[in-house]
């Protein structure tokens, strides 16, 4: 029996996990009714702290996410964890110990864990992820952790949807730091050298520090990125990481940057949605039976150039008065 959008909405606000899970699946599948629920939910979101965890594959992001979740649970906070396009699923590669700890966490009604594959890429993975952040936020989660593999444009896009971005790295000589250099340095508020039980951790932290301090604009920046060393395996340094995340949060609140960040988040969100809408409209206009069909023929006959044709279509799409 299909649940109506109104039912789903009520159940979600009532804290029903199944409703949350169902709505997320609907978002991933691009089911139109999901939008109706998202619209209604919007005014209930905006309370959660949103933390991004990004960094190279296998650096320990998932393990750290669980550790952080355990830490926040002890503080009495509820948690949502989203893993975006994980190279290894939560139930996959992890060691037995990890799996058992994870099962413990996922049995906790105050913890909601979800992996998002590129299945949701249809409507844009970044938008789908942000929808899921908002769903977990509205469902009452105090903290939402978003894990992404810090590689592509989508990840950088997703980081814009978080309040605090944690970049996770591990000892591994120059390669590791080199990987970080590509764009990731700019987006980190907190940097973690995980697997500090391994050789070369101090060196990696020192290299990182030097890179951050020589970054253009470092002296003028109001927030100086913090570097934390952790061993996610046994939880060492996790309290320090939580403290660093907290002080960044504090900074955002006190400097008024939180509000600015929220506006930027909304902007990124609307921009993504708009560009998709406009893209689809353009496809439609140029498709069979669309107003562009005739224009395309005229272009082929060299009667009209592509710029003029695009202008005409834009005028049709946006219904702007002809000039
Ligand atoms: N030695 C050591 N191993 C760790 C530490 N943290 C995590 N690992 C191990 O590193 C491996 C990868 O950990 P994950 O937490 O899955 O890493 P990830 O960054 O989420 O990996 P992907 O999502 O696949 O990119 C696992 O086998 C962990 O047990 C650590 O502090 N020290
Ligand atoms: Mg992972």
GROMACS .gro file of C-alpha atoms and ligand atoms in nm:
model
  356
    1UNK     CA    1   0.000   0.000   0.000
    2UNK     CA    2   0.143   0.333  -0.104
    3UNK     CA    3   0.193   0.581   0.176
    4UNK     CA    4   0.068   0.929   0.102
    5UNK     CA    5   0.308   1.219   0.125
    6UNK     CA    6   0.111   1.354   0.421
    7UNK     CA    7   0.138   1.022   0.608
    8UNK     CA    8   0.508   1.003   0.545
    9UNK     CA    9   0.554   1.356   0.666
   10UNK     CA   10   0.365   1.296   0.991
   11UNK     CA   11   0.553   0.975   1.062
   12UNK     CA   12   0.888   1.131   0.989
   13UNK     CA   13   0.827   1.419   1.224
   14UNK     CA   14   0.703   1.165   1.477
   15UNK     CA   15   1.048   1.010   1.467
   16UNK     CA   16   0.966   0.694   1.275
   17UNK     CA   17   1.284   0.557   1.128
   18UNK     CA   18   1.107   0.366   0.855
   19UNK     CA   19   0.949   0.684   0.727
   20UNK     CA   20   1.290   0.850   0.713
   21UNK     CA   21   1.435   0.554   0.524
   22UNK     CA   22   1.144   0.550   0.280
   23UNK     CA   23   1.163   0.917   0.203
   24UNK     CA   24   1.537   0.891   0.140
   25UNK     CA   25   1.476   0.607  -0.105
   26UNK     CA   26   1.212   0.818  -0.278
   27UNK     CA   27   1.461   1.104  -0.308
   28UNK     CA   28   1.723   0.870  -0.450
   29UNK     CA   29   1.477   0.728  -0.700
   30UNK     CA   30   1.362   1.076  -0.800
   31UNK     CA   31   1.000   1.003  -0.706
   32UNK     CA   32   0.803   1.327  -0.761
   33UNK     CA   33   0.601   1.289  -0.435
   34UNK     CA   34   0.926   1.321  -0.240
   35UNK     CA   35   0.934   1.688  -0.332
   36UNK     CA   36   0.603   1.753  -0.165
   37UNK     CA   37   0.732   1.603   0.159
   38UNK     CA   38   1.060   1.794   0.134
   39UNK     CA   39   0.869   2.119   0.087
   40UNK     CA   40   0.668   2.058   0.404
   41UNK     CA   41   0.974   1.949   0.599
   42UNK     CA   42   1.184   2.249   0.515
   43UNK     CA   43   1.072   2.464   0.803
   44UNK     CA   44   1.166   2.191   1.051
   45UNK     CA   45   1.524   2.174   0.930
   46UNK     CA   46   1.807   2.410   1.016
   47UNK     CA   47   1.881   2.286   1.365
   48UNK     CA   48   2.139   2.014   1.304
   49UNK     CA   49   2.514   2.061   1.302
   50UNK     CA   50   2.632   1.937   0.967
   51UNK     CA   51   2.982   1.795   0.952
   52UNK     CA   52   3.157   1.689   0.631
   53UNK     CA   53   3.422   1.417   0.641
   54UNK     CA   54   3.625   1.402   0.326
   55UNK     CA   55   3.968   1.275   0.221
   56UNK     CA   56   4.147   1.006   0.030
   57UNK     CA   57   4.006   0.654  -0.006
   58UNK     CA   58   4.084   0.430   0.288
   59UNK     CA   59   4.211   0.710   0.512
   60UNK     CA   60   3.964   0.605   0.782
   61UNK     CA   61   3.669   0.837   0.724
   62UNK     CA   62   3.404   0.577   0.805
   63UNK     CA   63   3.587   0.457   1.115
   64UNK     CA   64   3.619   0.817   1.231
   65UNK     CA   65   3.254   0.884   1.154
   66UNK     CA   66   3.157   0.594   1.382
   67UNK     CA   67   3.395   0.713   1.651
   68UNK     CA   68   3.251   1.061   1.636
   69UNK     CA   69   2.901   0.916   1.647
   70UNK     CA   70   2.993   0.719   1.960
   71UNK     CA   71   3.137   1.032   2.112
   72UNK     CA   72   2.826   1.241   2.040
   73UNK     CA   73   2.598   0.965   2.162
   74UNK     CA   74   2.771   0.982   2.500
   75UNK     CA   75   2.684   1.350   2.502
   76UNK     CA   76   2.324   1.252   2.448
   77UNK     CA   77   2.306   1.377   2.089
   78UNK     CA   78   2.134   1.193   1.807
   79UNK     CA   79   2.322   1.134   1.485
   80UNK     CA   80   2.272   1.080   1.116
   81UNK     CA   81   2.555   0.948   0.902
   82UNK     CA   82   2.548   0.967   0.523
   83UNK     CA   83   2.820   0.800   0.318
   84UNK     CA   84   2.818   0.935  -0.036
   85UNK     CA   85   2.929   0.700  -0.309
   86UNK     CA   86   3.157   0.502  -0.077
   87UNK     CA   87   3.432   0.302  -0.240
   88UNK     CA   88   3.363   0.035   0.016
   89UNK     CA   89   3.013   0.002   0.157
   90UNK     CA   90   2.971   0.024   0.531
   91UNK     CA   91   2.912  -0.347   0.551
   92UNK     CA   92   3.192  -0.423   0.308
   93UNK     CA   93   3.567  -0.394   0.355
   94UNK     CA   94   3.559  -0.307   0.723
   95UNK     CA   95   3.729  -0.537   0.971
   96UNK     CA   96   3.523  -0.764   1.190
   97UNK     CA   97   3.570  -0.540   1.493
   98UNK     CA   98   3.451  -0.240   1.293
   99UNK     CA   99   3.151  -0.432   1.172
  100UNK     CA  100   3.047  -0.530   1.522
  101UNK     CA  101   3.089  -0.174   1.648
  102UNK     CA  102   2.892  -0.052   1.349
  103UNK     CA  103   2.612  -0.298   1.413
  104UNK     CA  104   2.596  -0.172   1.769
  105UNK     CA  105   2.562   0.181   1.642
  106UNK     CA  106   2.305   0.106   1.377
  107UNK     CA  107   2.090  -0.077   1.634
  108UNK     CA  108   2.080   0.246   1.833
  109UNK     CA  109   1.749   0.422   1.751
  110UNK     CA  110   1.921   0.757   1.788
  111UNK     CA  111   2.163   0.678   1.507
  112UNK     CA  112   2.063   0.666   1.142
  113UNK     CA  113   2.320   0.540   0.892
  114UNK     CA  114   2.273   0.552   0.519
  115UNK     CA  115   2.491   0.499   0.212
  116UNK     CA  116   2.409   0.691  -0.102
  117UNK     CA  117   2.520   0.553  -0.433
  118UNK     CA  118   2.532   0.727  -0.766
  119UNK     CA  119   2.180   0.587  -0.798
  120UNK     CA  120   2.068   0.931  -0.691
  121UNK     CA  121   2.283   1.088  -0.958
  122UNK     CA  122   1.981   1.115  -1.184
  123UNK     CA  123   1.873   1.438  -1.024
  124UNK     CA  124   2.231   1.523  -0.924
  125UNK     CA  125   2.409   1.348  -0.642
  126UNK     CA  126   2.488   1.674  -0.462
  127UNK     CA  127   2.122   1.779  -0.457
  128UNK     CA  128   2.009   1.434  -0.344
  129UNK     CA  129   2.268   1.437  -0.067
  130UNK     CA  130   2.155   1.777   0.047
  131UNK     CA  131   1.795   1.659   0.047
  132UNK     CA  132   1.897   1.370   0.271
  133UNK     CA  133   2.085   1.609   0.504
  134UNK     CA  134   1.767   1.815   0.531
  135UNK     CA  135   1.554   1.507   0.594
  136UNK     CA  136   1.778   1.390   0.879
  137UNK     CA  137   1.790   1.744   1.016
  138UNK     CA  138   1.411   1.776   1.008
  139UNK     CA  139   1.370   1.430   1.161
  140UNK     CA  140   1.545   1.571   1.467
  141UNK     CA  141   1.903   1.450   1.437
  142UNK     CA  142   2.132   1.683   1.632
  143UNK     CA  143   2.439   1.603   1.425
  144UNK     CA  144   2.460   1.496   1.062
  145UNK     CA  145   2.791   1.357   0.938
  146UNK     CA  146   2.843   1.337   0.563
  147UNK     CA  147   3.127   1.118   0.438
  148UNK     CA  148   3.255   1.172   0.086
  149UNK     CA  149   3.566   1.057  -0.096
  150UNK     CA  150   3.745   1.383  -0.155
  151UNK     CA  151   3.814   1.354  -0.521
  152UNK     CA  152   3.567   1.499  -0.764
  153UNK     CA  153   3.361   1.808  -0.819
  154UNK     CA  154   3.057   1.649  -0.658
  155UNK     CA  155   3.243   1.617  -0.327
  156UNK     CA  156   3.352   1.978  -0.335
  157UNK     CA  157   2.990   2.065  -0.410
  158UNK     CA  158   2.866   1.857  -0.117
  159UNK     CA  159   3.111   2.023   0.122
  160UNK     CA  160   2.928   2.350   0.052
  161UNK     CA  161   2.629   2.192   0.220
  162UNK     CA  162   2.812   2.138   0.550
  163UNK     CA  163   2.899   2.372   0.836
  164UNK     CA  164   3.237   2.227   0.920
  165UNK     CA  165   3.452   2.037   0.674
  166UNK     CA  166   3.696   1.782   0.815
  167UNK     CA  167   3.965   1.664   0.575
  168UNK     CA  168   4.104   1.323   0.666
  169UNK     CA  169   4.453   1.220   0.566
  170UNK     CA  170   4.699   0.956   0.683
  171UNK     CA  171   5.075   0.909   0.696
  172UNK     CA  172   5.194   0.807   0.356
  173UNK     CA  173   5.482   1.025   0.248
  174UNK     CA  174   5.451   1.292  -0.014
  175UNK     CA  175   5.177   1.121  -0.212
  176UNK     CA  176   4.917   1.168   0.051
  177UNK     CA  177   4.987   1.538   0.095
  178UNK     CA  178   5.007   1.583  -0.279
  179UNK     CA  179   4.660   1.437  -0.314
  180UNK     CA  180   4.532   1.684  -0.060
  181UNK     CA  181   4.679   1.977  -0.244
  182UNK     CA  182   4.439   1.945  -0.533
  183UNK     CA  183   4.166   2.176  -0.416
  184UNK     CA  184   4.104   2.006  -0.084
  185UNK     CA  185   4.329   2.239   0.113
  186UNK     CA  186   4.087   2.524   0.050
  187UNK     CA  187   3.783   2.349   0.185
  188UNK     CA  188   3.913   2.210   0.515
  189UNK     CA  189   3.823   2.373   0.846
  190UNK     CA  190   3.976   2.090   1.043
  191UNK     CA  191   4.248   1.852   0.920
  192UNK     CA  192   4.298   1.505   1.061
  193UNK     CA  193   4.608   1.292   1.037
  194UNK     CA  194   4.446   0.957   1.103
  195UNK     CA  195   4.634   0.628   1.147
  196UNK     CA  196   4.877   0.813   1.369
  197UNK     CA  197   4.980   0.473   1.502
  198UNK     CA  198   5.172   0.441   1.178
  199UNK     CA  199   5.518   0.563   1.102
  200UNK     CA  200   5.553   0.912   0.959
  201UNK     CA  201   5.244   1.060   1.124
  202UNK     CA  202   5.432   1.347   1.290
  203UNK     CA  203   5.599   1.428   0.960
  204UNK     CA  204   5.266   1.432   0.776
  205UNK     CA  205   5.118   1.665   1.039
  206UNK     CA  206   5.420   1.897   1.008
  207UNK     CA  207   5.399   1.899   0.627
  208UNK     CA  208   5.031   1.975   0.649
  209UNK     CA  209   5.089   2.259   0.891
  210UNK     CA  210   5.348   2.412   0.664
  211UNK     CA  211   5.118   2.386   0.364
  212UNK     CA  212   4.833   2.550   0.549
  213UNK     CA  213   5.046   2.832   0.685
  214UNK     CA  214   5.196   2.916   0.348
  215UNK     CA  215   4.858   2.915   0.182
  216UNK     CA  216   4.771   3.257   0.037
  217UNK     CA  217   4.545   3.452   0.268
  218UNK     CA  218   4.634   3.242   0.574
  219UNK     CA  219   4.739   3.543   0.784
  220UNK     CA  220   4.423   3.736   0.706
  221UNK     CA  221   4.182   3.446   0.754
  222UNK     CA  222   3.956   3.469   1.060
  223UNK     CA  223   3.957   3.094   1.107
  224UNK     CA  224   4.288   2.910   1.121
  225UNK     CA  225   4.242   2.544   1.027
  226UNK     CA  226   4.318   2.306   1.313
  227UNK     CA  227   4.521   1.988   1.270
  228UNK     CA  228   4.435   1.688   1.486
  229UNK     CA  229   4.612   1.352   1.503
  230UNK     CA  230   4.392   1.048   1.555
  231UNK     CA  231   4.397   0.671   1.570
  232UNK     CA  232   4.040   0.597   1.471
  233UNK     CA  233   4.096   0.228   1.540
  234UNK     CA  234   4.117   0.279   1.916
  235UNK     CA  235   3.956   0.621   1.941
  236UNK     CA  236   4.269   0.814   2.028
  237UNK     CA  237   4.233   1.183   1.947
  238UNK     CA  238   3.859   1.161   1.877
  239UNK     CA  239   3.775   1.387   2.172
  240UNK     CA  240   4.026   1.641   2.039
  241UNK     CA  241   3.867   1.615   1.695
  242UNK     CA  242   3.523   1.674   1.844
  243UNK     CA  243   3.665   1.974   2.032
  244UNK     CA  244   3.814   2.118   1.712
  245UNK     CA  245   3.483   2.075   1.531
  246UNK     CA  246   3.312   2.240   1.825
  247UNK     CA  247   3.545   2.538   1.828
  248UNK     CA  248   3.485   2.587   1.456
  249UNK     CA  249   3.113   2.581   1.526
  250UNK     CA  250   3.166   2.834   1.803
  251UNK     CA  251   3.362   3.052   1.563
  252UNK     CA  252   3.083   3.036   1.306
  253UNK     CA  253   2.825   3.139   1.563
  254UNK     CA  254   3.025   3.418   1.724
  255UNK     CA  255   3.154   3.571   1.401
  256UNK     CA  256   2.810   3.566   1.243
  257UNK     CA  257   2.951   3.340   0.973
  258UNK     CA  258   2.696   3.071   1.048
  259UNK     CA  259   2.419   3.280   0.905
  260UNK     CA  260   2.633   3.371   0.606
  261UNK     CA  261   2.717   3.005   0.560
  262UNK     CA  262   2.351   2.912   0.575
  263UNK     CA  263   2.276   3.164   0.303
  264UNK     CA  264   2.563   3.028   0.093
  265UNK     CA  265   2.425   2.681   0.149
  266UNK     CA  266   2.083   2.787   0.029
  267UNK     CA  267   2.245   2.956  -0.267
  268UNK     CA  268   2.438   2.642  -0.361
  269UNK     CA  269   2.119   2.442  -0.319
  270UNK     CA  270   1.904   2.667  -0.532
  271UNK     CA  271   2.175   2.707  -0.794
  272UNK     CA  272   2.205   2.331  -0.831
  273UNK     CA  273   1.831   2.284  -0.855
  274UNK     CA  274   1.791   2.576  -1.094
  275UNK     CA  275   2.064   2.465  -1.328
  276UNK     CA  276   1.899   2.125  -1.347
  277UNK     CA  277   1.560   2.278  -1.413
  278UNK     CA  278   1.699   2.507  -1.678
  279UNK     CA  279   1.898   2.222  -1.830
  280UNK     CA  280   1.588   2.006  -1.855
  281UNK     CA  281   1.388   2.293  -2.003
  282UNK     CA  282   1.659   2.345  -2.264
  283UNK     CA  283   1.655   1.975  -2.349
  284UNK     CA  284   1.279   1.990  -2.383
  285UNK     CA  285   1.288   2.298  -2.603
  286UNK     CA  286   1.536   2.134  -2.837
  287UNK     CA  287   1.366   1.798  -2.835
  288UNK     CA  288   1.112   1.661  -3.081
  289UNK     CA  289   0.805   1.881  -3.104
  290UNK     CA  290   0.974   2.155  -2.903
  291UNK     CA  291   1.001   2.515  -3.017
  292UNK     CA  292   1.368   2.458  -3.101
  293UNK     CA  293   1.298   2.201  -3.368
  294UNK     CA  294   1.220   2.458  -3.634
  295UNK     CA  295   1.515   2.672  -3.522
  296UNK     CA  296   1.750   2.376  -3.559
  297UNK     CA  297   1.638   2.329  -3.919
  298UNK     CA  298   1.689   2.697  -3.987
  299UNK     CA  299   2.036   2.676  -3.834
  300UNK     CA  300   2.121   2.381  -4.056
  301UNK     CA  301   2.007   2.586  -4.355
  302UNK     CA  302   2.236   2.867  -4.231
  303UNK     CA  303   1.943   3.105  -4.194
  304UNK     CA  304   2.006   3.160  -3.827
  305UNK     CA  305   2.316   3.125  -3.607
  306UNK     CA  306   2.327   2.925  -3.278
  307UNK     CA  307   2.362   3.235  -3.060
  308UNK     CA  308   2.051   3.395  -3.201
  309UNK     CA  309   1.865   3.065  -3.177
  310UNK     CA  310   1.969   3.026  -2.811
  311UNK     CA  311   1.853   3.379  -2.739
  312UNK     CA  312   1.517   3.309  -2.895
  313UNK     CA  313   1.472   2.990  -2.699
  314UNK     CA  314   1.578   3.162  -2.377
  315UNK     CA  315   1.321   3.431  -2.442
  316UNK     CA  316   1.056   3.164  -2.488
  317UNK     CA  317   1.164   2.973  -2.178
  318UNK     CA  318   1.187   3.269  -1.947
  319UNK     CA  319   0.900   3.457  -2.111
  320UNK     CA  320   1.104   3.775  -2.098
  321UNK     CA  321   0.955   4.060  -2.299
  322UNK     CA  322   1.118   4.072  -2.642
  323UNK     CA  323   1.358   4.362  -2.676
  324LIG     N1  324   4.629   0.137   1.153
  324LIG     C1  325   4.513   0.204   1.147
  324LIG     N2  326   4.417   0.162   1.064
  324LIG     C2  327   4.302   0.232   1.060
  324LIG     C3  328   4.281   0.348   1.139
  324LIG     N3  329   4.159   0.396   1.111
  324LIG     C4  330   4.105   0.315   1.019
  324LIG     N4  331   4.190   0.216   0.987
  324LIG     C5  332   4.167   0.105   0.891
  324LIG     O1  333   4.176   0.156   0.761
  324LIG     C6  334   4.085   0.087   0.675
  324LIG     C7  335   3.995   0.187   0.601
  324LIG     O2  336   3.912   0.248   0.699
  324LIG     P1  337   3.775   0.317   0.657
  324LIG     O3  338   3.723   0.380   0.779
  324LIG     O4  339   3.689   0.221   0.585
  324LIG     O5  340   3.830   0.426   0.557
  324LIG     P2  341   3.746   0.520   0.458
  324LIG     O6  342   3.825   0.642   0.443
  324LIG     O7  343   3.607   0.532   0.506
  324LIG     O8  344   3.750   0.434   0.327
  324LIG     P3  345   3.664   0.457   0.193
  324LIG     O9  346   3.525   0.496   0.234
  324LIG    O10  347   3.671   0.325   0.126
  324LIG    O11  348   3.735   0.564   0.117
  324LIG     C8  349   4.008  -0.010   0.763
  324LIG    O12  350   4.066  -0.137   0.752
  324LIG     C9  351   4.028   0.047   0.900
  324LIG    O13  352   4.021  -0.054   1.000
  324LIG    C10  353   4.386   0.388   1.227
  324LIG    O14  354   4.377   0.487   1.299
  324LIG     N5  355   4.499   0.312   1.226
  325LIG    MG1  356   3.425   0.492   0.405
   0.00000   0.00000   0.00000
